[in-house]
PDB file of C-alpha atoms in Angstrom:
ATOM      1  CA  GLY Z 457      -7.145  10.754  12.623  1.00  0.00           C
ATOM      2  CA  VAL Z 458      -9.118  11.995   9.659  1.00  0.00           C
ATOM      3  CA  LEU Z 459     -12.000  14.459   9.768  1.00  0.00           C
ATOM      4  CA  ASP Z 460     -14.408  14.655   6.836  1.00  0.00           C
ATOM      5  CA  ALA Z 461     -18.021  15.539   6.039  1.00  0.00           C
ATOM      6  CA  ASP Z 462     -20.230  16.270   9.062  1.00  0.00           C
ATOM      7  CA  ALA Z 463     -17.267  16.060  11.438  1.00  0.00           C
ATOM      8  CA  LEU Z 464     -15.945  19.218   9.764  1.00  0.00           C
ATOM      9  CA  TYR Z 465     -19.118  21.096  10.673  1.00  0.00           C
ATOM     10  CA  VAL Z 466     -18.762  19.990  14.291  1.00  0.00           C
ATOM     11  CA  LEU Z 467     -15.127  21.095  14.165  1.00  0.00           C
ATOM     12  CA  ARG Z 468     -16.183  24.504  12.831  1.00  0.00           C
ATOM     13  CA  ASP Z 469     -17.953  25.233  16.096  1.00  0.00           C
ATOM     14  CA  MET Z 470     -14.952  24.039  18.097  1.00  0.00           C
ATOM     15  CA  LEU Z 471     -12.543  26.301  16.178  1.00  0.00           C
ATOM     16  CA  LYS Z 472     -13.861  29.343  17.983  1.00  0.00           C
ATOM     17  CA  ASN Z 473     -11.072  28.528  20.420  1.00  0.00           C
ATOM     18  CA  ASP Z 474      -8.057  30.131  18.723  1.00  0.00           C
ATOM     19  CA  GLU Z 475      -5.728  27.963  20.787  1.00  0.00           C
ATOM     20  CA  MET Z 476      -7.030  24.738  19.225  1.00  0.00           C
ATOM     21  CA  ASN Z 477      -4.265  22.397  18.092  1.00  0.00           C
ATOM     22  CA  LEU Z 478      -5.112  19.783  15.454  1.00  0.00           C
ATOM     23  CA  ARG Z 479      -1.585  18.402  15.184  1.00  0.00           C
ATOM     24  CA  GLY Z 480      -1.681  14.850  13.859  1.00  0.00           C
ATOM     25  CA  TRP Z 481      -5.111  15.317  12.280  1.00  0.00           C
ATOM     26  CA  THR Z 482      -5.882  15.340   8.567  1.00  0.00           C
ATOM     27  CA  LEU Z 483      -8.904  17.291   7.352  1.00  0.00           C
ATOM     28  CA  THR Z 484     -10.424  16.465   3.957  1.00  0.00           C
ATOM     29  CA  PRO Z 485     -12.925  19.208   3.060  1.00  0.00           C
ATOM     30  CA  HIS Z 486     -14.331  20.060  -0.333  1.00  0.00           C
ATOM     31  CA  PRO Z 487     -14.512  23.814  -1.073  1.00  0.00           C
ATOM     32  CA  GLY Z 488     -17.957  24.205   0.526  1.00  0.00           C
ATOM     33  CA  GLU Z 489     -16.828  22.530   3.735  1.00  0.00           C
ATOM     34  CA  PHE Z 490     -13.623  24.582   3.762  1.00  0.00           C
ATOM     35  CA  ALA Z 491     -15.693  27.743   3.327  1.00  0.00           C
ATOM     36  CA  ALA Z 492     -17.750  26.731   6.369  1.00  0.00           C
ATOM     37  CA  LEU Z 493     -14.574  26.091   8.382  1.00  0.00           C
ATOM     38  CA  THR Z 494     -12.883  29.355   7.473  1.00  0.00           C
ATOM     39  CA  GLY Z 495     -15.696  31.781   6.722  1.00  0.00           C
ATOM     40  CA  ALA Z 496     -14.043  32.424   3.352  1.00  0.00           C
ATOM     41  CA  ASP Z 497     -16.117  32.706   0.215  1.00  0.00           C
ATOM     42  CA  ARG Z 498     -16.278  29.453  -1.785  1.00  0.00           C
ATOM     43  CA  ASP Z 499     -15.450  31.278  -5.033  1.00  0.00           C
ATOM     44  CA  ALA Z 500     -12.422  32.914  -3.379  1.00  0.00           C
ATOM     45  CA  ILE Z 501     -11.263  29.486  -2.223  1.00  0.00           C
ATOM     46  CA  LEU Z 502     -11.563  28.072  -5.739  1.00  0.00           C
ATOM     47  CA  ALA Z 503      -9.834  31.105  -7.262  1.00  0.00           C
ATOM     48  CA  ASN Z 504      -6.751  30.992  -5.008  1.00  0.00           C
ATOM     49  CA  PRO Z 505      -6.831  28.238  -2.383  1.00  0.00           C
ATOM     50  CA  ILE Z 506      -3.182  27.993  -1.385  1.00  0.00           C
ATOM     51  CA  PRO Z 507      -2.894  31.113   0.823  1.00  0.00           C
ATOM     52  CA  LEU Z 508      -6.112  30.173   2.656  1.00  0.00           C
ATOM     53  CA  ILE Z 509      -4.979  26.582   3.141  1.00  0.00           C
ATOM     54  CA  GLU Z 510      -1.546  27.699   4.362  1.00  0.00           C
ATOM     55  CA  GLU Z 511      -3.062  30.127   6.852  1.00  0.00           C
ATOM     56  CA  PHE Z 512      -5.508  27.547   8.210  1.00  0.00           C
ATOM     57  CA  CYS Z 513      -2.859  24.831   8.597  1.00  0.00           C
ATOM     58  CA  ARG Z 514      -0.393  27.253  10.197  1.00  0.00           C
ATOM     59  CA  LYS Z 515      -3.026  28.334  12.704  1.00  0.00           C
ATOM     60  CA  TYR Z 516      -4.244  24.840  13.650  1.00  0.00           C
ATOM     61  CA  PHE Z 517      -1.139  22.690  12.906  1.00  0.00           C
ATOM     62  CA  CYS Z 518      -3.067  20.183  10.764  1.00  0.00           C
ATOM     63  CA  THR Z 519      -2.634  18.557   7.379  1.00  0.00           C
ATOM     64  CA  LEU Z 520      -5.376  19.539   4.955  1.00  0.00           C
ATOM     65  CA  VAL Z 521      -6.606  17.941   1.736  1.00  0.00           C
ATOM     66  CA  LEU Z 522      -8.812  20.325  -0.246  1.00  0.00           C
ATOM     67  CA  LYS Z 523     -10.797  18.057  -2.583  1.00  0.00           C
ATOM     68  CA  ALA Z 524     -11.835  19.523  -5.899  1.00  0.00           C
ATOM     69  CA  HIS Z 525     -11.091  18.957  -9.595  1.00  0.00           C
ATOM     70  CA  VAL Z 526      -7.554  19.850  -8.504  1.00  0.00           C
ATOM     71  CA  THR Z 527      -6.679  18.534  -5.049  1.00  0.00           C
ATOM     72  CA  PHE Z 528      -4.381  20.488  -2.748  1.00  0.00           C
ATOM     73  CA  ILE Z 529      -2.563  18.828   0.139  1.00  0.00           C
ATOM     74  CA  HIS Z 530      -0.804  21.029   2.681  1.00  0.00           C
ATOM     75  CA  GLU Z 531       1.409  20.236   5.633  1.00  0.00           C
ATOM     76  CA  PRO Z 532       2.326  23.126   7.935  1.00  0.00           C
ATOM     77  CA  SER Z 533       5.805  23.776   9.224  1.00  0.00           C
ATOM     78  CA  LEU Z 534       6.285  21.393  12.146  1.00  0.00           C
ATOM     79  CA  ASP Z 535       9.342  20.674  14.258  1.00  0.00           C
ATOM     80  CA  GLY Z 536      11.540  22.887  12.104  1.00  0.00           C
ATOM     81  CA  ALA Z 537      10.591  21.197   8.831  1.00  0.00           C
ATOM     82  CA  PRO Z 538       9.335  23.546   6.115  1.00  0.00           C
ATOM     83  CA  ALA Z 539       5.676  23.743   5.184  1.00  0.00           C
ATOM     84  CA  ARG Z 540       4.891  21.845   1.996  1.00  0.00           C
ATOM     85  CA  THR Z 541       2.056  21.845  -0.522  1.00  0.00           C
ATOM     86  CA  TRP Z 542       1.339  19.157  -3.094  1.00  0.00           C
ATOM     87  CA  ILE Z 543      -1.064  19.605  -6.003  1.00  0.00           C
ATOM     88  CA  HIS Z 544      -2.756  16.670  -7.689  1.00  0.00           C
ATOM     89  CA  ASP Z 545      -4.365  17.641 -10.977  1.00  0.00           C
ATOM     90  CA  GLY Z 546      -6.342  14.452 -11.569  1.00  0.00           C
ATOM     91  CA  MET Z 547      -9.225  16.058 -13.433  1.00  0.00           C
ATOM     92  CA  ASN Z 548     -11.463  12.989 -13.018  1.00  0.00           C
ATOM     93  CA  PRO Z 549     -15.065  14.206 -12.685  1.00  0.00           C
ATOM     94  CA  ALA Z 550     -16.145  10.690 -11.744  1.00  0.00           C
ATOM     95  CA  LEU Z 551     -14.446  11.210  -8.360  1.00  0.00           C
ATOM     96  CA  GLY Z 552     -17.036  13.898  -7.658  1.00  0.00           C
ATOM     97  CA  THR Z 553     -19.548  11.091  -7.100  1.00  0.00           C
ATOM     98  CA  ALA Z 554     -21.323  11.155  -3.741  1.00  0.00           C
ATOM     99  CA  GLY Z 555     -19.342   9.077  -1.270  1.00  0.00           C
ATOM    100  CA  SER Z 556     -16.066   9.280  -3.176  1.00  0.00           C
ATOM    101  CA  GLY Z 557     -14.657  11.630  -0.528  1.00  0.00           C
ATOM    102  CA  ASP Z 558     -15.584   9.074   2.129  1.00  0.00           C
ATOM    103  CA  VAL Z 559     -13.541   6.501   0.220  1.00  0.00           C
ATOM    104  CA  LEU Z 560     -10.610   8.934   0.101  1.00  0.00           C
ATOM    105  CA  SER Z 561     -10.855   9.557   3.842  1.00  0.00           C
ATOM    106  CA  GLY Z 562     -10.883   5.814   4.459  1.00  0.00           C
ATOM    107  CA  ILE Z 563      -7.793   5.318   2.306  1.00  0.00           C
ATOM    108  CA  ILE Z 564      -5.961   8.070   4.183  1.00  0.00           C
ATOM    109  CA  ALA Z 565      -7.055   6.579   7.515  1.00  0.00           C
ATOM    110  CA  GLY Z 566      -5.721   3.209   6.349  1.00  0.00           C
ATOM    111  CA  PHE Z 567      -2.326   4.708   5.570  1.00  0.00           C
ATOM    112  CA  LEU Z 568      -2.319   6.465   8.957  1.00  0.00           C
ATOM    113  CA  GLY Z 569      -3.120   3.138  10.575  1.00  0.00           C
ATOM    114  CA  ARG Z 570      -0.087   1.641   8.847  1.00  0.00           C
ATOM    115  CA  GLY Z 571       2.079   4.280  10.542  1.00  0.00           C
ATOM    116  CA  LEU Z 572       2.545   6.874   7.806  1.00  0.00           C
ATOM    117  CA  PRO Z 573       2.740  10.476   9.015  1.00  0.00           C
ATOM    118  CA  PRO Z 574      -0.311  12.609   8.141  1.00  0.00           C
ATOM    119  CA  ALA Z 575       1.035  14.412   5.074  1.00  0.00           C
ATOM    120  CA  ARG Z 576       2.501  11.258   3.588  1.00  0.00           C
ATOM    121  CA  ALA Z 577      -0.738   9.362   4.237  1.00  0.00           C
ATOM    122  CA  ALA Z 578      -2.651  12.180   2.533  1.00  0.00           C
ATOM    123  CA  VAL Z 579      -0.395  12.295  -0.539  1.00  0.00           C
ATOM    124  CA  CYS Z 580      -0.438   8.504  -0.912  1.00  0.00           C
ATOM    125  CA  GLY Z 581      -4.196   8.425  -0.333  1.00  0.00           C
ATOM    126  CA  VAL Z 582      -4.895  11.064  -2.974  1.00  0.00           C
ATOM    127  CA  GLN Z 583      -2.677   9.233  -5.468  1.00  0.00           C
ATOM    128  CA  LEU Z 584      -4.299   5.855  -4.825  1.00  0.00           C
ATOM    129  CA  HIS Z 585      -7.807   7.342  -4.877  1.00  0.00           C
ATOM    130  CA  ALA Z 586      -7.082   8.994  -8.230  1.00  0.00           C
ATOM    131  CA  ALA Z 587      -5.594   5.805  -9.685  1.00  0.00           C
ATOM    132  CA  ALA Z 588      -8.631   3.814  -8.530  1.00  0.00           C
ATOM    133  CA  GLY Z 589     -10.933   6.452 -10.043  1.00  0.00           C
ATOM    134  CA  ASP Z 590      -9.096   6.355 -13.356  1.00  0.00           C
ATOM    135  CA  ALA Z 591      -9.259   2.555 -13.452  1.00  0.00           C
ATOM    136  CA  ALA Z 592     -12.950   2.474 -12.537  1.00  0.00           C
ATOM    137  CA  ALA Z 593     -13.806   5.140 -15.119  1.00  0.00           C
ATOM    138  CA  ALA Z 594     -11.849   3.296 -17.816  1.00  0.00           C
ATOM    139  CA  ALA Z 595     -13.688   0.084 -16.979  1.00  0.00           C
ATOM    140  CA  GLY Z 596     -17.167   1.447 -17.297  1.00  0.00           C
ATOM    141  CA  GLY Z 597     -17.649   5.188 -17.382  1.00  0.00           C
ATOM    142  CA  PHE Z 598     -19.984   6.501 -14.685  1.00  0.00           C
ATOM    143  CA  PHE Z 599     -19.729   4.736 -11.356  1.00  0.00           C
ATOM    144  CA  THR Z 600     -20.648   5.019  -7.706  1.00  0.00           C
ATOM    145  CA  ALA Z 601     -18.226   5.356  -4.828  1.00  0.00           C
ATOM    146  CA  GLU Z 602     -18.665   1.638  -4.119  1.00  0.00           C
ATOM    147  CA  ASP Z 603     -17.339   0.873  -7.605  1.00  0.00           C
ATOM    148  CA  LEU Z 604     -13.952   2.250  -6.503  1.00  0.00           C
ATOM    149  CA  LEU Z 605     -13.439  -0.452  -3.901  1.00  0.00           C
ATOM    150  CA  PRO Z 606     -12.194  -3.285  -6.175  1.00  0.00           C
ATOM    151  CA  TYR Z 607      -9.528  -0.937  -7.549  1.00  0.00           C
ATOM    152  CA  ILE Z 608      -8.113  -0.218  -4.106  1.00  0.00           C
ATOM    153  CA  SER Z 609      -5.882  -3.212  -3.638  1.00  0.00           C
ATOM    154  CA  ARG Z 610      -2.251  -4.140  -3.465  1.00  0.00           C
ATOM    155  CA  GLU Z 611      -2.118  -3.978  -7.261  1.00  0.00           C
ATOM    156  CA  GLY Z 612      -3.881  -0.624  -7.236  1.00  0.00           C
ATOM    157  CA  TYR Z 613      -1.379   0.706  -4.727  1.00  0.00           C
ATOM    158  CA  ASN Z 614       1.527  -0.503  -6.853  1.00  0.00           C
ATOM    159  CA  ASN Z 615       0.031   1.217  -9.884  1.00  0.00           C
ATOM    160  CA  ALA Z 616      -0.736   4.481  -8.083  1.00  0.00           C
ATOM    161  CA  GLN Z 617       2.810   5.705  -8.834  1.00  0.00           C
ATOM    162  CA  THR Z 618       2.930   7.363  -5.454  1.00  0.00           C
ATOM    163  CA  VAL Z 619       5.725   9.877  -5.206  1.00  0.00           C
ATOM    164  CA  TRP Z 620       7.008  11.054  -1.892  1.00  0.00           C
TER     165      TRP Z 620
END
């Protein structure tokens, strides 16, 4: 599953149990939500997010997508496979529109529903979301999250240039 927005604040209270295992879950916080989850300072997260992301994912066994002007995707070491981090430097301020993160979470959930493992679903989702954002911005400048929807299609997926 995917946890985003208010679900992350509910999760924060549940994480007091150090034995919590979020294996199979993908979390999609922005820096403020990640600060609430970890207790880390938001500016410290923005300055050097990778060690904090790695520590969190190692502790809770989850995939994490830290949404910002640069998006970080991290998969912890599971079943002997090495931990991996992907960085998407999309630099599209239009994706900071309210609700855009909800669209991203929905895309990732869709890929999970198609059977992709969490990290692959997250990487593909971030790529498709960015491609849709670029296309929407090119078509008309400022837009709402709803304006992304027409660009999330079979053609959009083919043009996302997803690399795995």
